[in-house]
Short mmCIF file of N, CA and C in Angstrom, two decimals:
data_model
loop_
_atom_site.label_atom_id
_atom_site.label_comp_id
_atom_site.label_asym_id
_atom_site.label_seq_id
_atom_site.Cartn_x
_atom_site.Cartn_y
_atom_site.Cartn_z
N MET A 1 -16.79 5.85 17.31
CA MET A 1 -17.94 5.33 16.63
C MET A 1 -17.64 5.30 15.13
N TYR A 2 -18.01 4.21 14.48
CA TYR A 2 -17.78 4.04 13.05
C TYR A 2 -18.85 4.78 12.26
N THR A 3 -18.42 5.61 11.30
CA THR A 3 -19.36 6.42 10.53
C THR A 3 -19.35 6.09 9.04
N ASP A 4 -18.58 5.11 8.62
CA ASP A 4 -18.49 4.71 7.21
C ASP A 4 -17.93 5.82 6.33
N THR A 5 -17.07 6.64 6.91
CA THR A 5 -16.39 7.69 6.15
C THR A 5 -14.95 7.78 6.62
N LEU A 6 -14.11 8.32 5.76
CA LEU A 6 -12.72 8.58 6.14
C LEU A 6 -12.64 9.95 6.79
N PRO A 7 -11.66 10.13 7.66
CA PRO A 7 -11.47 11.47 8.22
C PRO A 7 -11.05 12.43 7.11
N GLY A 8 -11.37 13.70 7.27
CA GLY A 8 -10.95 14.71 6.31
C GLY A 8 -9.44 14.92 6.39
N ASP A 9 -8.88 15.47 5.33
CA ASP A 9 -7.43 15.70 5.30
C ASP A 9 -6.97 16.54 6.48
N ASP A 10 -7.80 17.48 6.92
CA ASP A 10 -7.43 18.33 8.04
C ASP A 10 -7.43 17.58 9.37
N GLU A 11 -8.02 16.40 9.40
CA GLU A 11 -8.08 15.59 10.62
C GLU A 11 -6.98 14.54 10.70
N LEU A 12 -6.18 14.43 9.64
CA LEU A 12 -5.18 13.36 9.58
C LEU A 12 -3.86 13.71 10.24
N GLY A 13 -3.66 14.95 10.59
CA GLY A 13 -2.44 15.34 11.29
C GLY A 13 -1.22 15.35 10.39
N ASP A 14 -0.06 15.16 11.01
CA ASP A 14 1.21 15.24 10.30
C ASP A 14 1.56 13.99 9.52
N SER A 15 0.91 12.88 9.80
CA SER A 15 1.24 11.61 9.15
C SER A 15 -0.01 10.97 8.53
N PRO A 16 -0.57 11.60 7.50
CA PRO A 16 -1.81 11.05 6.93
C PRO A 16 -1.64 9.64 6.38
N TYR A 17 -0.47 9.35 5.85
CA TYR A 17 -0.21 8.02 5.30
C TYR A 17 -0.29 6.97 6.39
N GLU A 18 0.33 7.26 7.54
CA GLU A 18 0.30 6.31 8.65
C GLU A 18 -1.11 6.13 9.21
N VAL A 19 -1.88 7.20 9.24
CA VAL A 19 -3.26 7.09 9.71
C VAL A 19 -4.04 6.14 8.81
N MET A 20 -3.84 6.26 7.49
CA MET A 20 -4.53 5.37 6.56
C MET A 20 -4.10 3.92 6.75
N TRP A 21 -2.81 3.70 7.03
CA TRP A 21 -2.33 2.33 7.29
C TRP A 21 -3.03 1.75 8.51
N HIS A 22 -3.12 2.56 9.56
CA HIS A 22 -3.77 2.09 10.79
C HIS A 22 -5.27 1.84 10.57
N LEU A 23 -5.90 2.70 9.81
CA LEU A 23 -7.32 2.49 9.50
C LEU A 23 -7.51 1.23 8.66
N LEU A 24 -6.60 0.99 7.72
CA LEU A 24 -6.68 -0.22 6.90
C LEU A 24 -6.54 -1.45 7.80
N ALA A 25 -5.62 -1.40 8.74
CA ALA A 25 -5.44 -2.51 9.68
C ALA A 25 -6.71 -2.75 10.50
N ALA A 26 -7.30 -1.67 10.99
CA ALA A 26 -8.53 -1.80 11.77
C ALA A 26 -9.67 -2.34 10.92
N ALA A 27 -9.77 -1.84 9.69
CA ALA A 27 -10.83 -2.31 8.78
C ALA A 27 -10.67 -3.79 8.49
N ASP A 28 -9.44 -4.24 8.33
CA ASP A 28 -9.18 -5.66 8.10
C ASP A 28 -9.54 -6.47 9.35
N GLY A 29 -9.12 -5.99 10.49
CA GLY A 29 -9.36 -6.71 11.74
C GLY A 29 -10.83 -6.83 12.11
N TYR A 30 -11.60 -5.82 11.76
CA TYR A 30 -13.03 -5.83 12.09
C TYR A 30 -13.91 -6.20 10.89
N ALA A 31 -13.28 -6.64 9.81
CA ALA A 31 -14.00 -7.07 8.59
C ALA A 31 -14.94 -5.99 8.07
N LEU A 32 -14.42 -4.77 8.01
CA LEU A 32 -15.19 -3.64 7.47
C LEU A 32 -14.74 -3.42 6.03
N GLY A 33 -15.32 -4.19 5.13
CA GLY A 33 -14.89 -4.20 3.74
C GLY A 33 -14.94 -2.85 3.06
N ARG A 34 -15.99 -2.09 3.29
CA ARG A 34 -16.11 -0.78 2.64
C ARG A 34 -15.03 0.17 3.15
N LEU A 35 -14.78 0.19 4.44
CA LEU A 35 -13.73 1.04 4.99
C LEU A 35 -12.37 0.61 4.45
N LYS A 36 -12.17 -0.68 4.35
CA LYS A 36 -10.91 -1.21 3.82
C LYS A 36 -10.69 -0.71 2.39
N LEU A 37 -11.73 -0.75 1.58
CA LEU A 37 -11.65 -0.28 0.20
C LEU A 37 -11.40 1.22 0.14
N MET A 38 -12.05 1.99 1.00
CA MET A 38 -11.84 3.44 1.02
C MET A 38 -10.40 3.76 1.41
N CYS A 39 -9.87 3.05 2.39
CA CYS A 39 -8.48 3.27 2.81
C CYS A 39 -7.52 2.91 1.68
N ALA A 40 -7.78 1.79 1.02
CA ALA A 40 -6.92 1.36 -0.09
C ALA A 40 -6.91 2.40 -1.20
N ARG A 41 -8.06 2.94 -1.51
CA ARG A 41 -8.13 3.96 -2.57
C ARG A 41 -7.37 5.22 -2.17
N LYS A 42 -7.51 5.63 -0.92
CA LYS A 42 -6.80 6.82 -0.45
C LYS A 42 -5.29 6.58 -0.48
N LEU A 43 -4.86 5.41 -0.03
CA LEU A 43 -3.44 5.09 -0.07
C LEU A 43 -2.94 5.08 -1.52
N TRP A 44 -3.74 4.51 -2.42
CA TRP A 44 -3.33 4.45 -3.82
C TRP A 44 -3.25 5.85 -4.42
N ASP A 45 -4.18 6.71 -4.09
CA ASP A 45 -4.17 8.07 -4.63
C ASP A 45 -2.89 8.82 -4.27
N ASP A 46 -2.31 8.48 -3.15
CA ASP A 46 -1.12 9.18 -2.66
C ASP A 46 0.18 8.40 -2.87
N VAL A 47 0.13 7.30 -3.63
CA VAL A 47 1.33 6.48 -3.80
C VAL A 47 2.36 7.21 -4.67
N SER A 48 3.63 6.97 -4.36
CA SER A 48 4.74 7.55 -5.11
C SER A 48 5.89 6.55 -5.09
N ILE A 49 6.95 6.88 -5.78
CA ILE A 49 8.13 6.01 -5.78
C ILE A 49 8.62 5.80 -4.35
N ASP A 50 8.53 6.83 -3.53
CA ASP A 50 9.02 6.73 -2.15
C ASP A 50 8.10 5.93 -1.23
N THR A 51 6.82 5.81 -1.59
CA THR A 51 5.87 5.14 -0.69
C THR A 51 5.34 3.82 -1.20
N VAL A 52 5.59 3.48 -2.46
CA VAL A 52 4.96 2.29 -3.04
C VAL A 52 5.36 1.00 -2.32
N ALA A 53 6.60 0.87 -1.91
CA ALA A 53 7.04 -0.36 -1.24
C ALA A 53 6.34 -0.52 0.11
N ALA A 54 6.27 0.55 0.88
CA ALA A 54 5.59 0.48 2.17
C ALA A 54 4.09 0.23 1.98
N THR A 55 3.52 0.81 0.94
CA THR A 55 2.10 0.59 0.66
C THR A 55 1.86 -0.86 0.27
N LEU A 56 2.76 -1.42 -0.52
CA LEU A 56 2.64 -2.83 -0.91
C LEU A 56 2.77 -3.73 0.31
N ALA A 57 3.68 -3.42 1.21
CA ALA A 57 3.82 -4.22 2.44
C ALA A 57 2.54 -4.15 3.26
N CYS A 58 1.96 -2.98 3.35
CA CYS A 58 0.70 -2.81 4.09
C CYS A 58 -0.42 -3.61 3.43
N ALA A 59 -0.49 -3.55 2.11
CA ALA A 59 -1.52 -4.30 1.38
C ALA A 59 -1.36 -5.80 1.59
N GLU A 60 -0.13 -6.25 1.60
CA GLU A 60 0.14 -7.68 1.81
C GLU A 60 -0.22 -8.08 3.24
N MET A 61 0.16 -7.25 4.19
CA MET A 61 -0.07 -7.56 5.59
C MET A 61 -1.56 -7.65 5.92
N TYR A 62 -2.36 -6.79 5.29
CA TYR A 62 -3.77 -6.72 5.62
C TYR A 62 -4.67 -7.28 4.51
N SER A 63 -4.10 -8.14 3.68
CA SER A 63 -4.87 -8.88 2.66
C SER A 63 -5.73 -7.98 1.80
N CYS A 64 -5.12 -6.93 1.28
CA CYS A 64 -5.84 -5.99 0.43
C CYS A 64 -5.37 -6.20 -1.01
N LEU A 65 -5.99 -7.16 -1.68
CA LEU A 65 -5.55 -7.61 -2.99
C LEU A 65 -5.59 -6.50 -4.04
N GLU A 66 -6.62 -5.69 -4.03
CA GLU A 66 -6.72 -4.61 -5.02
C GLU A 66 -5.54 -3.65 -4.90
N LEU A 67 -5.22 -3.23 -3.70
CA LEU A 67 -4.10 -2.32 -3.48
C LEU A 67 -2.78 -3.01 -3.81
N LYS A 68 -2.65 -4.26 -3.44
CA LYS A 68 -1.44 -5.02 -3.74
C LYS A 68 -1.20 -5.08 -5.25
N ASN A 69 -2.22 -5.41 -6.01
CA ASN A 69 -2.08 -5.51 -7.46
C ASN A 69 -1.72 -4.17 -8.09
N LYS A 70 -2.30 -3.09 -7.59
CA LYS A 70 -1.97 -1.77 -8.13
C LYS A 70 -0.52 -1.41 -7.83
N CYS A 71 -0.05 -1.77 -6.65
CA CYS A 71 1.35 -1.50 -6.30
C CYS A 71 2.30 -2.32 -7.17
N ILE A 72 1.97 -3.57 -7.39
CA ILE A 72 2.82 -4.41 -8.24
C ILE A 72 2.81 -3.88 -9.67
N ASP A 73 1.65 -3.43 -10.15
CA ASP A 73 1.59 -2.82 -11.48
C ASP A 73 2.45 -1.56 -11.54
N PHE A 74 2.46 -0.79 -10.46
CA PHE A 74 3.30 0.40 -10.38
C PHE A 74 4.77 0.02 -10.54
N PHE A 75 5.18 -1.03 -9.84
CA PHE A 75 6.56 -1.51 -9.96
C PHE A 75 6.85 -2.00 -11.37
N ALA A 76 5.84 -2.51 -12.06
CA ALA A 76 6.05 -3.09 -13.39
C ALA A 76 6.46 -2.05 -14.43
N MET A 77 6.23 -0.80 -14.14
CA MET A 77 6.70 0.24 -15.06
C MET A 77 8.20 0.41 -14.85
N GLU A 78 8.97 0.05 -15.87
CA GLU A 78 10.43 -0.08 -15.74
C GLU A 78 11.10 1.12 -15.11
N LYS A 79 10.79 2.32 -15.55
CA LYS A 79 11.45 3.50 -15.00
C LYS A 79 11.15 3.65 -13.51
N LYS A 80 9.93 3.37 -13.13
CA LYS A 80 9.56 3.48 -11.72
C LYS A 80 10.20 2.36 -10.91
N PHE A 81 10.26 1.17 -11.48
CA PHE A 81 10.85 0.03 -10.78
C PHE A 81 12.31 0.33 -10.42
N ARG A 82 13.04 0.83 -11.38
CA ARG A 82 14.47 1.10 -11.13
C ARG A 82 14.69 2.12 -10.02
N LYS A 83 13.81 3.07 -9.91
CA LYS A 83 13.93 4.06 -8.84
C LYS A 83 13.40 3.51 -7.51
N ALA A 84 12.30 2.79 -7.58
CA ALA A 84 11.66 2.31 -6.35
C ALA A 84 12.49 1.27 -5.62
N VAL A 85 13.24 0.44 -6.36
CA VAL A 85 14.03 -0.60 -5.68
C VAL A 85 15.20 -0.01 -4.91
N LEU A 86 15.51 1.24 -5.15
CA LEU A 86 16.61 1.88 -4.44
C LEU A 86 16.17 2.52 -3.12
N THR A 87 14.91 2.40 -2.79
CA THR A 87 14.41 3.02 -1.56
C THR A 87 14.58 2.07 -0.37
N ASP A 88 14.67 2.64 0.81
CA ASP A 88 14.72 1.84 2.04
C ASP A 88 13.46 1.00 2.19
N GLY A 89 12.34 1.55 1.75
CA GLY A 89 11.08 0.82 1.84
C GLY A 89 11.10 -0.48 1.07
N PHE A 90 11.77 -0.50 -0.09
CA PHE A 90 11.84 -1.72 -0.88
C PHE A 90 12.66 -2.78 -0.16
N VAL A 91 13.76 -2.37 0.44
CA VAL A 91 14.60 -3.32 1.19
C VAL A 91 13.79 -3.93 2.33
N GLN A 92 13.06 -3.11 3.05
CA GLN A 92 12.22 -3.61 4.14
C GLN A 92 11.11 -4.52 3.62
N LEU A 93 10.55 -4.18 2.47
CA LEU A 93 9.49 -4.98 1.88
C LEU A 93 9.97 -6.40 1.59
N VAL A 94 11.11 -6.53 0.92
CA VAL A 94 11.57 -7.87 0.56
C VAL A 94 12.08 -8.65 1.77
N GLN A 95 12.53 -7.95 2.79
CA GLN A 95 12.90 -8.64 4.02
C GLN A 95 11.67 -9.19 4.73
N GLN A 96 10.61 -8.42 4.73
CA GLN A 96 9.39 -8.82 5.42
C GLN A 96 8.55 -9.80 4.60
N PHE A 97 8.54 -9.62 3.28
CA PHE A 97 7.72 -10.45 2.39
C PHE A 97 8.55 -10.91 1.19
N PRO A 98 9.45 -11.87 1.38
CA PRO A 98 10.33 -12.29 0.28
C PRO A 98 9.59 -12.83 -0.94
N SER A 99 8.39 -13.34 -0.75
CA SER A 99 7.63 -13.88 -1.89
C SER A 99 7.23 -12.79 -2.88
N ILE A 100 7.28 -11.55 -2.47
CA ILE A 100 6.94 -10.44 -3.37
C ILE A 100 7.88 -10.42 -4.57
N ILE A 101 9.13 -10.81 -4.37
CA ILE A 101 10.10 -10.81 -5.47
C ILE A 101 9.60 -11.66 -6.62
N SER A 102 9.13 -12.86 -6.33
CA SER A 102 8.65 -13.72 -7.42
C SER A 102 7.40 -13.14 -8.07
N GLU A 103 6.55 -12.49 -7.30
CA GLU A 103 5.36 -11.86 -7.89
C GLU A 103 5.75 -10.70 -8.80
N LEU A 104 6.77 -9.94 -8.41
CA LEU A 104 7.25 -8.85 -9.26
C LEU A 104 7.87 -9.39 -10.54
N ARG A 105 8.58 -10.48 -10.45
CA ARG A 105 9.21 -11.08 -11.64
C ARG A 105 8.17 -11.58 -12.63
N GLU A 106 7.03 -12.01 -12.14
CA GLU A 106 5.99 -12.56 -13.01
C GLU A 106 5.26 -11.48 -13.81
N ARG A 107 5.35 -10.23 -13.38
CA ARG A 107 4.66 -9.15 -14.09
C ARG A 107 5.53 -8.66 -15.25
N PRO A 108 4.93 -8.50 -16.41
CA PRO A 108 5.68 -7.94 -17.55
C PRO A 108 6.17 -6.54 -17.22
N GLY A 109 7.38 -6.25 -17.62
CA GLY A 109 7.94 -4.92 -17.42
C GLY A 109 8.93 -4.80 -16.29
N THR A 110 8.91 -5.76 -15.33
CA THR A 110 9.86 -5.66 -14.20
C THR A 110 11.05 -6.54 -14.45
#
């Protein structure tokens, strides 16, 4: 049953990031805008150099523009960009969404 709340951290198990991705997918599929926004915010709060590429791929896949823009802005910070492009997640991101490269190039700082 949908309760318009996110599960507590203690309910997310060993893979809280993956749970949020799945919830974002469900929110997108069922057009639950508020849940989608809550998931995006939670994913953004936990973003790091190691997770930003996968988070960006998730945002792109589920049409979450706010999260996508925040991830691209994260990449735009030169020091973070240089580290983030060396992750496996970045390689998978550009293989799955090659158009992201041009979007990253358009942002100042990358």
